[in-house]
Amino acid sequence: MMSFYGLSAFPLTPADEQGRVDTDAFAMLLRRLVDAGVDSIGVLGSTGIYAYLSREERRRAVETAVNVTRGASPVVVGIGALRTDEAITLAKDAADAGANGVLLAPVSYTPLTDEEVFRHFAAVARATPLPLCIYHNPSTTRFIFSHDLIARLADEPGIVALKQPGGDAVSDDLSLLRSRLPPRFSIGFSGDWYAADALLAGADSWYSVAAGLFPHQARKLLQAAREGNAHEAARINAAFEPLWQLFRQQGSLRWMYAAAHHLGLIDSLPPLPLLPPSQQELPALVFALERLQAI
Amino acid sequence: MMSFYGLSAFPLTPADEQGRVDTDAFAMLLRRLVDAGVDSIGVLGSTGIYAYLSREERRRAVETAVNVTRGASPVVVGIGALRTDEAITLAKDAADAGANGVLLAPVSYTPLTDEEVFRHFAAVARATPLPLCIYHNPSTTRFIFSHDLIARLADEPGIVALKQPGGDAVSDDLSLLRSRLPPRFSIGFSGDWYAADALLAGADSWYSVAAGLFPHQARKLLQAAREGNAHEAARINAAFEPLWQLFRQQGSLRWMYAAAHHLGLIDSLPPLPLLPPSQQELPALVFALERLQAI
């Protein structure tokens, strides 16, 4: 259960043009997170390009994460797939590799009904010994979980956590969810620019893309919020704001690659057809990264 | 070029629970289409579950289609994939197997920009000797092609056709597209319930899900429209209307499986997590199929 509390950092998964994971570069990114003391590492999240990697490469990525962390940070693994049998296979691979939890998003081509998503999640949860977190990410999956569906899923054995997208009413969303879900069910949020509000409102966890590269700064935000220091949380959030602006405009994935390049950490590009930001867009990123030094 | 004119029928791809294509059942469905004299066969379309099948199974499906048709109907193949390199590989597989054209949809997980879609399509078109049709299907890919982007793509060598979703203003859409696109560029429509309007307005082709199981009835609709017989086209369309109603409500894929079952043609189910319609919903389907006998 400890896999789904506190700061969960989501690193990029560096890979070559054919989708082969660069395990050395990935290990380096992971080590930075362990050293910073994040509470868990979310490997193969959306910015960890799970959707673009083969089963074999996903297995290599999980093995790398388990080897690097050696229990210092729980490893939770994105196992989303179009087919139920595929998602079950990926859950088994994650357990075999020694991961601590799984994140399941309702990936689809033909849009799914609530009943289909329910049965998909229940089938995967039953097939794995690992605790499962509902990965609610409408910006990529285009599926919106109702509170009813989340409550129904929370009654299934093995489904113990929710990664909910942030929103302008994140505090209300959290209260409503708490009233519907079992007491020990973990409710966390993604959408980094909502994190300060979500954490101050008492969210159990922050599933953070930015923490994949900037774990120290993210931890400070988490800590300020945990201490109920709204002023300090707002100060840190303000320093993050130029980065949040970029994330809101174009999604976080392309910018995180550009940031990792700018910092000299990785050479890999996002998988084509995804393109990095253009040269003209880079000054905005450089400005955003400079602001992070104030944290 | 003949691959993208007239009635293009899109069959289901029967497969087992592990996603292994049942080539015997598929060949039987294909033979019905050849016997009915459809103008082309769209294998591995959205209802042909291309997104849910491995590269190997997609190759087996294309080989089956080429073997069954033996040139009697051009075979066009859905080659959509999340990665550009994957789509190129699938285009090569289709050409190697002897297909006559390819259909490319902008499948995504991270939503794509116009520039990303343009480069993806241009790269695939350059990598294959087969003529390429833009597969515009926002209900599954969630990507909307602007007329500007379509015009830009139509200037690329090898991109010769557009499968446009139908709509209430299908005739206006066709005129506007004609004014933007090269004279010999093929403009066809999907969304079966818009077909009568699209064909009467002069669309080059009808990309039809229903024709995958009901090719004779679909041909009659095409023929009436081609002859400018709006009255007869409306009569046939009215007989299809109960089926169109079901398609509009829940998408066509699940109903096409149920129809193929009801007709005793296949045993396969759609790939999980997709579920067939419930028992209570079947009478509406039976009614819709009975109405087709009036055509």
Coordinates of C-alpha atoms in Angstrom, one line a residue:
Chain A
M1 CA 0.0 0.0 0.0
M2 CA 3.0 2.3 0.6
S3 CA 3.4 2.4 -3.1
F4 CA 0.6 4.9 -3.4
Y5 CA 1.3 7.5 -0.8
G6 CA 3.4 10.7 -1.0
L7 CA 5.4 11.8 -4.0
S8 CA 5.3 9.4 -7.0
A9 CA 7.8 10.5 -9.6
F10 CA 7.3 9.5 -13.3
P11 CA 10.5 9.4 -15.2
L12 CA 10.9 9.4 -19.0
T13 CA 12.0 6.1 -20.6
P14 CA 14.8 6.9 -22.9
A15 CA 14.7 4.7 -26.0
D16 CA 16.2 4.7 -29.5
E17 CA 14.3 5.3 -32.8
Q18 CA 13.3 1.6 -32.9
G19 CA 11.8 1.7 -29.4
R20 CA 14.7 -0.1 -27.7
V21 CA 15.1 1.2 -24.2
D22 CA 18.4 2.7 -23.3
T23 CA 18.7 1.0 -19.9
D24 CA 21.9 3.0 -18.9
A25 CA 20.3 6.3 -19.4
F26 CA 17.1 5.1 -17.8
A27 CA 19.1 3.8 -14.7
M28 CA 20.7 7.3 -14.4
L29 CA 17.3 9.0 -14.4
L30 CA 16.0 6.5 -11.8
R31 CA 19.1 6.9 -9.5
R32 CA 18.4 10.7 -9.4
L33 CA 14.9 9.9 -8.1
V34 CA 16.1 7.4 -5.5
D35 CA 18.8 9.8 -4.3
A36 CA 16.2 12.5 -3.9
G37 CA 14.1 10.2 -1.7
V38 CA 10.8 10.2 -3.6
D39 CA 8.2 8.0 -2.1
S40 CA 7.7 5.9 -5.2
I41 CA 8.6 5.7 -8.8
G42 CA 6.0 5.4 -11.5
V43 CA 7.8 3.7 -14.4
L44 CA 6.1 3.4 -17.8
G45 CA 3.6 6.2 -17.2
S46 CA 2.3 8.3 -20.0
T47 CA 5.4 10.3 -20.2
G48 CA 7.3 7.1 -19.8
I49 CA 5.9 6.2 -23.2
Y50 CA 4.5 2.8 -22.1
A51 CA 2.0 2.9 -25.0
Y52 CA 4.8 3.1 -27.5
L53 CA 6.9 0.2 -26.2
S54 CA 6.8 -3.5 -26.9
R55 CA 6.2 -6.0 -24.1
E56 CA 9.9 -7.0 -24.2
E57 CA 11.1 -3.4 -23.8
R58 CA 8.6 -2.7 -21.1
R59 CA 9.9 -5.7 -19.2
R60 CA 13.5 -4.5 -19.6
A61 CA 12.4 -1.1 -18.2
V62 CA 10.8 -2.6 -15.2
E63 CA 13.8 -4.9 -14.5
T64 CA 16.1 -1.8 -14.7
A65 CA 13.9 0.1 -12.2
V66 CA 13.8 -2.8 -9.7
N67 CA 17.6 -3.3 -10.0
V68 CA 18.3 0.4 -9.5
T69 CA 15.9 1.0 -6.6
R70 CA 16.6 -2.2 -4.7
G71 CA 13.7 -1.5 -2.4
A72 CA 14.7 2.1 -1.6
S73 CA 11.6 3.4 -3.5
P74 CA 8.6 1.2 -4.4
V75 CA 8.3 0.7 -8.2
V76 CA 4.8 1.0 -9.7
V77 CA 4.4 0.1 -13.3
G78 CA 2.1 1.3 -16.1
I79 CA 0.5 -1.8 -17.6
G80 CA -2.1 -0.2 -19.8
A81 CA -2.9 -2.1 -23.1
L82 CA -5.7 -2.3 -25.6
R83 CA -6.5 -5.9 -24.9
T84 CA -7.4 -7.4 -21.5
D85 CA -5.1 -10.4 -22.1
E86 CA -2.2 -8.1 -22.9
A87 CA -2.8 -6.0 -19.7
I88 CA -2.8 -9.2 -17.7
T89 CA 0.4 -10.4 -19.3
L90 CA 2.1 -7.0 -18.5
A91 CA 0.9 -7.2 -14.9
K92 CA 2.5 -10.7 -14.6
D93 CA 5.7 -9.4 -16.1
A94 CA 5.7 -6.6 -13.6
A95 CA 5.2 -8.9 -10.7
D96 CA 7.8 -11.4 -12.0
A97 CA 10.3 -8.5 -12.3
G98 CA 9.8 -7.6 -8.7
A99 CA 7.6 -4.4 -9.0
N100 CA 5.5 -3.2 -6.1
G101 CA 2.3 -2.1 -7.8
V102 CA 0.6 -1.5 -11.1
L103 CA -1.1 1.4 -12.7
L104 CA -3.8 0.6 -15.2
A105 CA -5.2 3.1 -17.7
P106 CA -8.3 2.3 -19.8
V107 CA -6.5 2.5 -23.1
S108 CA -8.9 2.1 -26.0
Y109 CA -9.3 2.4 -29.8
T110 CA -13.0 1.7 -29.9
P111 CA -14.3 3.9 -27.1
L112 CA -15.2 1.8 -24.0
T113 CA -18.4 1.6 -22.0
D114 CA -18.3 1.7 -18.2
E115 CA -19.2 -2.0 -18.0
E116 CA -16.3 -2.8 -20.3
V117 CA -13.8 -0.8 -18.2
F118 CA -15.2 -2.3 -15.0
R119 CA -14.7 -5.9 -16.3
H120 CA -11.3 -5.1 -17.7
F121 CA -10.0 -3.7 -14.4
A122 CA -11.6 -6.5 -12.3
A123 CA -10.0 -9.1 -14.6
V124 CA -6.6 -7.6 -14.3
A125 CA -6.8 -7.0 -10.6
R126 CA -7.8 -10.7 -10.1
A127 CA -4.9 -11.9 -12.2
T128 CA -2.1 -10.1 -10.3
P129 CA -0.9 -10.2 -6.7
L130 CA 0.2 -6.6 -7.0
P131 CA -2.0 -3.7 -5.7
L132 CA -3.6 -1.8 -8.5
C133 CA -4.1 1.9 -9.0
I134 CA -6.8 3.2 -11.3
Y135 CA -4.9 5.5 -13.8
H136 CA -7.5 8.1 -14.7
N137 CA -6.0 10.1 -17.6
P138 CA -8.7 11.4 -19.9
S139 CA -6.3 13.6 -21.9
T140 CA -4.7 10.4 -23.4
T141 CA -7.3 7.7 -22.9
R142 CA -10.3 9.9 -23.5
F143 CA -12.2 7.8 -21.0
I144 CA -13.8 9.6 -18.1
F145 CA -14.4 7.6 -14.9
S146 CA -17.6 8.6 -13.0
H147 CA -17.5 8.5 -9.2
D148 CA -19.9 5.7 -9.5
L149 CA -17.5 3.6 -11.5
I150 CA -14.6 4.4 -9.3
A151 CA -16.7 3.4 -6.2
R152 CA -17.6 0.1 -7.9
L153 CA -14.0 -0.6 -8.8
A154 CA -12.8 0.3 -5.3
D155 CA -14.9 -2.6 -4.0
E156 CA -12.9 -5.1 -6.1
P157 CA -10.1 -6.9 -4.2
G158 CA -6.7 -5.6 -5.2
I159 CA -7.8 -2.2 -6.5
V160 CA -6.5 0.1 -3.8
A161 CA -5.7 3.5 -5.3
L162 CA -6.8 6.2 -7.7
K163 CA -4.7 8.5 -9.8
Q164 CA -7.2 11.2 -10.5
P165 CA -6.7 14.1 -12.9
G166 CA -6.5 17.4 -11.3
G167 CA -9.0 20.1 -11.9
D168 CA -10.2 23.5 -10.8
A169 CA -12.4 21.9 -8.1
V170 CA -9.8 19.4 -6.9
S171 CA -10.7 19.9 -3.2
D172 CA -14.4 19.3 -3.8
D173 CA -13.5 16.3 -6.0
L174 CA -11.4 14.9 -3.2
S175 CA -14.2 15.3 -0.6
L176 CA -16.8 13.7 -2.8
L177 CA -14.5 10.8 -3.6
R178 CA -13.6 10.3 0.1
S179 CA -17.3 10.0 0.9
R180 CA -17.7 7.3 -1.7
L181 CA -14.6 5.2 -1.2
P182 CA -13.3 2.8 1.5
P183 CA -11.3 4.5 4.3
R184 CA -8.0 3.1 3.4
F185 CA -8.4 3.7 -0.4
S186 CA -5.6 6.0 -1.6
I187 CA -6.7 9.0 -3.6
G188 CA -3.9 10.9 -5.4
F189 CA -3.8 13.5 -8.2
S190 CA -1.9 14.1 -11.4
G191 CA -1.7 17.3 -13.5
D192 CA 1.2 18.9 -11.8
W193 CA -0.2 22.4 -11.8
Y194 CA -3.1 21.2 -9.5
A195 CA -0.8 19.4 -7.1
A196 CA -0.4 22.2 -4.5
D197 CA -4.2 22.5 -4.2
A198 CA -4.7 18.8 -4.1
L199 CA -2.0 18.2 -1.4
L200 CA -3.2 21.1 0.7
A201 CA -6.7 19.5 0.5
G202 CA -5.3 16.3 1.9
A203 CA -4.7 14.1 -1.1
D204 CA -2.8 10.9 -0.3
S205 CA -0.4 11.3 -3.2
W206 CA 1.0 13.4 -6.0
Y207 CA 1.7 11.5 -9.3
S208 CA 4.1 13.9 -10.7
V209 CA 5.6 14.2 -14.2
A210 CA 7.8 17.1 -13.2
A211 CA 9.2 15.1 -10.3
G212 CA 10.6 12.7 -12.9
L213 CA 13.3 15.3 -13.6
F214 CA 13.0 17.7 -10.6
P215 CA 12.4 15.5 -7.6
H216 CA 14.0 17.8 -5.0
Q217 CA 11.8 20.7 -6.0
A218 CA 8.7 18.5 -6.1
R219 CA 9.5 17.1 -2.6
K220 CA 9.7 20.6 -1.2
L221 CA 6.2 21.4 -2.6
L222 CA 4.9 18.1 -1.1
Q223 CA 6.5 18.9 2.3
A224 CA 5.2 22.4 2.5
A225 CA 1.7 21.2 1.8
R226 CA 2.0 18.3 4.2
E227 CA 2.9 20.8 6.9
G228 CA -0.1 22.9 6.0
N229 CA 2.1 25.7 5.0
A230 CA -0.1 27.2 2.2
H231 CA 2.1 30.2 1.8
E232 CA 5.3 28.2 1.2
A233 CA 3.4 25.8 -1.1
A234 CA 2.2 28.8 -3.1
R235 CA 5.7 30.2 -3.3
I236 CA 7.1 27.0 -4.7
N237 CA 4.1 26.5 -7.0
A238 CA 4.7 30.1 -8.4
A239 CA 8.3 29.1 -9.3
F240 CA 7.0 26.0 -11.1
E241 CA 4.3 28.1 -12.9
P242 CA 6.2 28.9 -16.1
L243 CA 6.8 25.1 -16.5
W244 CA 3.1 24.4 -15.7
Q245 CA 2.2 26.9 -18.4
L246 CA 4.1 24.9 -21.0
F247 CA 2.6 21.7 -19.8
R248 CA -0.9 23.1 -20.1
Q249 CA -0.3 24.4 -23.6
Q250 CA 1.2 21.3 -25.2
G251 CA 1.1 18.5 -22.7
S252 CA 4.0 17.6 -20.6
L253 CA 5.7 14.8 -22.6
R254 CA 7.4 16.9 -25.3
W255 CA 8.6 19.5 -22.8
M256 CA 10.0 16.9 -20.4
Y257 CA 12.2 15.5 -23.3
A258 CA 13.3 19.0 -24.1
A259 CA 14.1 19.7 -20.5
A260 CA 16.1 16.4 -20.2
H261 CA 18.0 17.4 -23.3
H262 CA 18.7 20.9 -22.0
L263 CA 20.0 19.5 -18.8
G264 CA 22.3 17.2 -20.7
L265 CA 20.8 14.1 -19.2
I266 CA 19.6 12.1 -22.2
D267 CA 19.9 12.1 -26.0
S268 CA 16.8 10.2 -26.8
L269 CA 13.9 11.8 -28.7
P270 CA 10.2 11.1 -28.1
P271 CA 8.9 8.3 -30.4
L272 CA 7.9 9.4 -33.8
P273 CA 5.3 10.7 -34.8
L274 CA 5.8 12.8 -31.6
L275 CA 8.1 15.8 -32.2
P276 CA 10.2 17.8 -29.8
P277 CA 9.3 21.5 -29.3
S278 CA 10.8 23.7 -32.0
Q279 CA 13.9 25.8 -31.6
Q280 CA 11.8 29.0 -31.3
E281 CA 9.9 27.4 -28.3
L282 CA 13.1 26.6 -26.3
P283 CA 13.6 30.0 -24.7
A284 CA 10.3 29.6 -22.8
L285 CA 11.6 26.3 -21.5
V286 CA 15.0 27.8 -20.5
F287 CA 13.2 30.5 -18.6
A288 CA 10.9 28.0 -16.9
L289 CA 13.9 25.9 -15.8
E290 CA 15.8 28.9 -14.5
R291 CA 12.8 29.7 -12.3
L292 CA 13.0 26.3 -10.7
Q293 CA 16.3 27.4 -9.1
A294 CA 14.4 29.7 -6.8
I295 CA 12.7 26.7 -5.1
Chain B
M1 CA -6.3 4.2 -58.0
M2 CA -9.2 1.8 -58.6
S3 CA -8.8 0.7 -55.0
F4 CA -10.6 3.9 -53.8
Y5 CA -13.7 4.1 -56.0
G6 CA -17.1 2.7 -55.5
L7 CA -18.2 0.4 -52.7
S8 CA -15.4 -0.5 -50.3
A9 CA -16.6 -3.2 -47.9
F10 CA -15.0 -3.6 -44.4
P11 CA -15.3 -7.1 -43.1
L12 CA -14.8 -8.2 -39.5
T13 CA -11.6 -10.1 -38.7
P14 CA -12.6 -13.2 -36.7
A15 CA -10.0 -14.0 -34.1
D16 CA -9.8 -16.1 -31.0
E17 CA -9.4 -14.9 -27.4
Q18 CA -5.7 -14.6 -27.8
G19 CA -6.0 -12.5 -30.9
R20 CA -5.1 -15.3 -33.4
V21 CA -7.0 -14.7 -36.6
D22 CA -9.4 -17.5 -37.7
T23 CA -8.3 -17.5 -41.4
D24 CA -11.0 -20.0 -42.5
A25 CA -13.8 -17.9 -41.0
F26 CA -12.2 -14.7 -42.4
A27 CA -11.9 -16.3 -45.9
M28 CA -15.6 -17.1 -45.8
L29 CA -16.5 -13.5 -45.0
L30 CA -14.2 -12.3 -47.8
R31 CA -15.6 -14.7 -50.3
R32 CA -19.1 -13.3 -49.7
L33 CA -17.8 -9.9 -50.6
V34 CA -16.0 -11.0 -53.8
D35 CA -19.2 -12.9 -54.9
A36 CA -21.3 -9.8 -54.3
G37 CA -18.9 -7.8 -56.6
V38 CA -17.9 -5.1 -54.2
D39 CA -15.4 -2.6 -55.7
S40 CA -12.8 -3.1 -53.0
I41 CA -12.3 -4.8 -49.7
G42 CA -11.0 -2.8 -46.7
V43 CA -9.3 -5.4 -44.5
L44 CA -8.2 -4.5 -41.0
G45 CA -10.4 -1.4 -40.7
S46 CA -11.6 -0.3 -37.4
T47 CA -14.3 -3.0 -37.3
G48 CA -11.7 -5.3 -38.6
I49 CA -10.0 -4.8 -35.2
Y50 CA -6.6 -3.8 -36.7
A51 CA -5.7 -1.9 -33.5
Y52 CA -6.1 -5.1 -31.4
L53 CA -4.0 -7.5 -33.6
S54 CA -0.2 -8.1 -33.6
R55 CA 1.9 -7.5 -36.7
E56 CA 2.0 -11.3 -37.4
E57 CA -1.8 -11.6 -37.2
R58 CA -2.3 -8.6 -39.4
R59 CA 0.0 -10.1 -42.0
R60 CA -1.9 -13.4 -41.9
A61 CA -5.1 -11.5 -42.4
V62 CA -3.8 -9.6 -45.4
E63 CA -2.4 -12.8 -47.0
T64 CA -5.7 -14.5 -46.5
A65 CA -7.5 -11.6 -48.3
V66 CA -5.1 -11.5 -51.2
N67 CA -5.4 -15.3 -51.6
V68 CA -9.2 -15.2 -51.5
T69 CA -9.7 -12.2 -53.8
R70 CA -7.1 -13.2 -56.4
G71 CA -7.4 -9.7 -58.0
A72 CA -11.2 -9.9 -58.3
S73 CA -11.5 -7.1 -55.7
P74 CA -8.7 -4.7 -54.8
V75 CA -7.5 -5.2 -51.2
V76 CA -6.8 -2.1 -49.1
V77 CA -5.3 -2.6 -45.7
G78 CA -5.5 -0.6 -42.5
I79 CA -1.9 0.0 -41.4
G80 CA -2.5 2.4 -38.5
A81 CA -0.1 2.2 -35.6
L82 CA 1.1 4.4 -32.7
R83 CA 4.7 4.6 -34.0
T84 CA 5.8 5.8 -37.4
D85 CA 8.3 3.0 -37.8
E86 CA 5.5 0.4 -37.0
A87 CA 3.2 1.9 -39.6
I88 CA 6.0 1.8 -42.2
T89 CA 6.6 -1.9 -41.3
L90 CA 2.9 -2.6 -41.7
A91 CA 2.8 -0.9 -45.1
K92 CA 5.7 -3.0 -46.2
D93 CA 4.0 -6.1 -45.0
A94 CA 0.9 -5.2 -46.9
A95 CA 2.8 -4.6 -50.1
D96 CA 4.8 -7.8 -49.7
A97 CA 1.6 -9.7 -49.3
G98 CA 0.2 -8.3 -52.5
A99 CA -2.3 -5.7 -51.3
N100 CA -3.4 -2.9 -53.6
G101 CA -3.6 0.1 -51.2
V102 CA -3.3 1.2 -47.6
L103 CA -5.5 3.1 -45.2
L104 CA -3.7 5.1 -42.6
A105 CA -5.4 6.4 -39.5
P106 CA -3.6 8.8 -37.1
V107 CA -3.7 6.5 -34.1
S108 CA -2.4 8.2 -31.0
Y109 CA -2.0 7.9 -27.2
T110 CA -0.5 11.4 -26.6
P111 CA -2.7 13.5 -28.8
L112 CA -1.0 14.5 -32.0
T113 CA -0.4 18.0 -33.5
D114 CA -1.2 18.7 -37.2
E115 CA 2.6 18.8 -37.9
E116 CA 3.1 15.4 -36.3
V117 CA 0.3 13.9 -38.3
F118 CA 1.6 15.5 -41.5
R119 CA 5.1 14.1 -41.1
H120 CA 3.8 10.7 -40.0
F121 CA 1.7 10.4 -43.2
A122 CA 4.4 11.8 -45.4
A123 CA 6.9 9.3 -44.0
V124 CA 4.7 6.3 -44.5
A125 CA 3.6 7.4 -48.0
R126 CA 7.3 7.8 -49.0
A127 CA 8.1 4.4 -47.7
T128 CA 5.5 2.4 -49.6
P129 CA 4.8 1.8 -53.3
L130 CA 1.1 1.4 -52.5
P131 CA -1.4 4.3 -52.9
L132 CA -2.4 5.6 -49.5
C133 CA -5.8 6.7 -48.3
I134 CA -6.2 9.1 -45.3
Y135 CA -8.3 7.3 -42.8
H136 CA -10.1 10.1 -41.0
N137 CA -12.0 8.5 -38.1
P138 CA -12.3 10.9 -35.2
S139 CA -14.6 8.6 -33.2
T140 CA -11.7 6.2 -32.7
T141 CA -8.6 8.3 -33.2
R142 CA -10.0 11.5 -31.7
F143 CA -7.9 13.4 -34.3
I144 CA -9.8 15.9 -36.5
F145 CA -8.2 16.7 -39.9
S146 CA -8.7 20.2 -41.0
H147 CA -9.3 20.8 -44.7
D148 CA -5.9 22.6 -44.7
L149 CA -4.1 19.6 -43.4
I150 CA -5.9 17.3 -45.9
A151 CA -4.9 19.7 -48.8
R152 CA -1.3 19.6 -47.6
L153 CA -1.3 15.8 -47.4
A154 CA -2.9 15.6 -50.9
D155 CA 0.1 17.3 -52.3
E156 CA 2.4 14.5 -51.1
P157 CA 3.2 11.8 -53.6
G158 CA 1.4 8.5 -52.9
I159 CA -1.5 10.1 -50.9
V160 CA -4.4 9.7 -53.3
A161 CA -7.6 9.3 -51.4
L162 CA -9.5 10.4 -48.3
K163 CA -11.9 8.4 -46.2
Q164 CA -13.9 11.2 -44.6
P165 CA -16.4 10.7 -41.8
G166 CA -19.9 11.5 -42.8
G167 CA -21.9 14.4 -41.2
D168 CA -25.1 16.3 -41.5
A169 CA -23.5 18.7 -44.1
V170 CA -21.8 15.9 -46.1
S171 CA -22.7 17.6 -49.4
D172 CA -21.1 20.9 -48.4
D173 CA -18.1 19.1 -47.0
L174 CA -17.6 17.3 -50.3
S175 CA -17.9 20.6 -52.4
L176 CA -15.4 22.4 -50.1
L177 CA -13.0 19.4 -50.3
R178 CA -13.3 19.2 -54.1
S179 CA -12.3 22.9 -54.3
R180 CA -9.2 22.3 -52.3
L181 CA -7.9 18.9 -53.6
P182 CA -6.3 17.8 -56.9
P183 CA -8.8 16.8 -59.6
R184 CA -8.1 13.0 -59.4
F185 CA -7.9 12.8 -55.6
S186 CA -10.6 10.4 -54.4
I187 CA -13.0 11.6 -51.8
G188 CA -15.1 9.0 -50.0
F189 CA -17.2 8.8 -46.9
S190 CA -17.7 6.4 -44.0
G191 CA -20.5 6.5 -41.3
D192 CA -22.9 4.3 -43.2
W193 CA -26.0 6.4 -42.3
Y194 CA -24.6 9.3 -44.3
A195 CA -23.8 7.2 -47.3
A196 CA -26.9 7.9 -49.3
D197 CA -26.4 11.7 -49.0
A198 CA -22.7 11.4 -49.7
L199 CA -23.2 9.3 -52.8
L200 CA -26.0 11.4 -54.2
A201 CA -23.7 14.4 -53.7
G202 CA -21.1 12.7 -55.9
A203 CA -18.7 11.1 -53.5
D204 CA -16.2 8.8 -55.2
S205 CA -16.6 6.0 -52.7
W206 CA -18.4 4.6 -49.8
Y207 CA -16.3 3.0 -47.1
S208 CA -18.9 0.7 -45.5
V209 CA -19.0 -1.3 -42.4
A210 CA -22.5 -2.7 -43.2
A211 CA -21.3 -3.9 -46.6
G212 CA -18.9 -6.2 -44.7
L213 CA -21.9 -8.4 -44.0
F214 CA -24.5 -7.1 -46.3
P215 CA -22.7 -6.3 -49.6
H216 CA -25.7 -6.9 -51.9
Q217 CA -27.9 -4.4 -50.1
A218 CA -25.1 -1.9 -49.9
R219 CA -24.4 -2.3 -53.7
K220 CA -28.1 -1.5 -54.4
L221 CA -27.8 1.7 -52.4
L222 CA -24.7 2.6 -54.3
Q223 CA -26.2 1.9 -57.6
A224 CA -29.4 3.8 -57.0
A225 CA -27.3 6.8 -55.9
R226 CA -25.0 6.5 -58.9
E227 CA -28.0 6.6 -61.2
G228 CA -29.2 9.7 -59.4
N229 CA -32.3 7.9 -58.2
A230 CA -32.8 9.7 -55.0
H231 CA -36.2 8.1 -54.3
E232 CA -34.8 4.6 -54.6
A233 CA -31.7 5.5 -52.5
A234 CA -34.0 6.9 -49.8
R235 CA -36.2 3.7 -49.9
I236 CA -33.1 1.5 -49.4
N237 CA -31.7 3.8 -46.8
A238 CA -35.0 3.6 -44.9
A239 CA -34.7 -0.1 -44.8
F240 CA -31.2 0.2 -43.4
E241 CA -32.3 2.8 -40.8
P242 CA -33.0 0.5 -37.9
L243 CA -29.4 -0.8 -38.3
W244 CA -28.1 2.8 -38.6
Q245 CA -29.9 3.6 -35.3
L246 CA -28.0 0.9 -33.5
F247 CA -24.7 2.0 -35.1
R248 CA -25.3 5.6 -34.0
Q249 CA -26.1 4.6 -30.4
Q250 CA -23.2 2.2 -29.6
G251 CA -20.8 2.2 -32.6
S252 CA -20.9 -0.4 -35.3
L253 CA -18.3 -2.8 -34.2
R254 CA -20.2 -4.6 -31.4
W255 CA -23.4 -4.8 -33.5
M256 CA -21.6 -6.2 -36.5
Y257 CA -20.3 -9.1 -34.3
A258 CA -23.8 -9.7 -33.0
A259 CA -25.2 -9.6 -36.6
A260 CA -22.5 -12.1 -37.8
H261 CA -23.4 -14.4 -34.9
H262 CA -27.1 -14.1 -35.5
L263 CA -26.6 -15.0 -39.1
G264 CA -24.5 -18.0 -38.0
L265 CA -21.4 -16.8 -39.9
I266 CA -18.8 -16.6 -37.1
D267 CA -18.3 -17.7 -33.5
S268 CA -15.6 -15.2 -32.6
L269 CA -16.3 -12.4 -30.1
P270 CA -14.8 -8.9 -30.2
P271 CA -11.5 -8.6 -28.3
L272 CA -11.9 -8.1 -24.6
P273 CA -12.4 -5.6 -23.0
L274 CA -15.0 -5.0 -25.8
L275 CA -18.3 -6.8 -25.0
P276 CA -21.0 -7.9 -27.3
P277 CA -24.5 -6.4 -26.9
S278 CA -26.5 -7.9 -24.1
Q279 CA -29.3 -10.4 -24.6
Q280 CA -31.9 -7.7 -24.0
E281 CA -30.5 -5.6 -26.8
L282 CA -30.7 -8.4 -29.4
P283 CA -34.4 -8.0 -30.5
A284 CA -33.6 -4.6 -31.8
L285 CA -30.9 -6.2 -33.9
V286 CA -33.1 -9.0 -35.2
F287 CA -35.7 -6.3 -36.2
A288 CA -33.0 -4.3 -38.0
L289 CA -31.8 -7.4 -39.9
E290 CA -35.4 -8.4 -40.9
R291 CA -35.8 -4.9 -42.4
L292 CA -32.8 -5.5 -44.7
Q293 CA -34.8 -8.2 -46.5
A294 CA -37.0 -5.4 -48.0
I295 CA -34.0 -4.1 -50.0

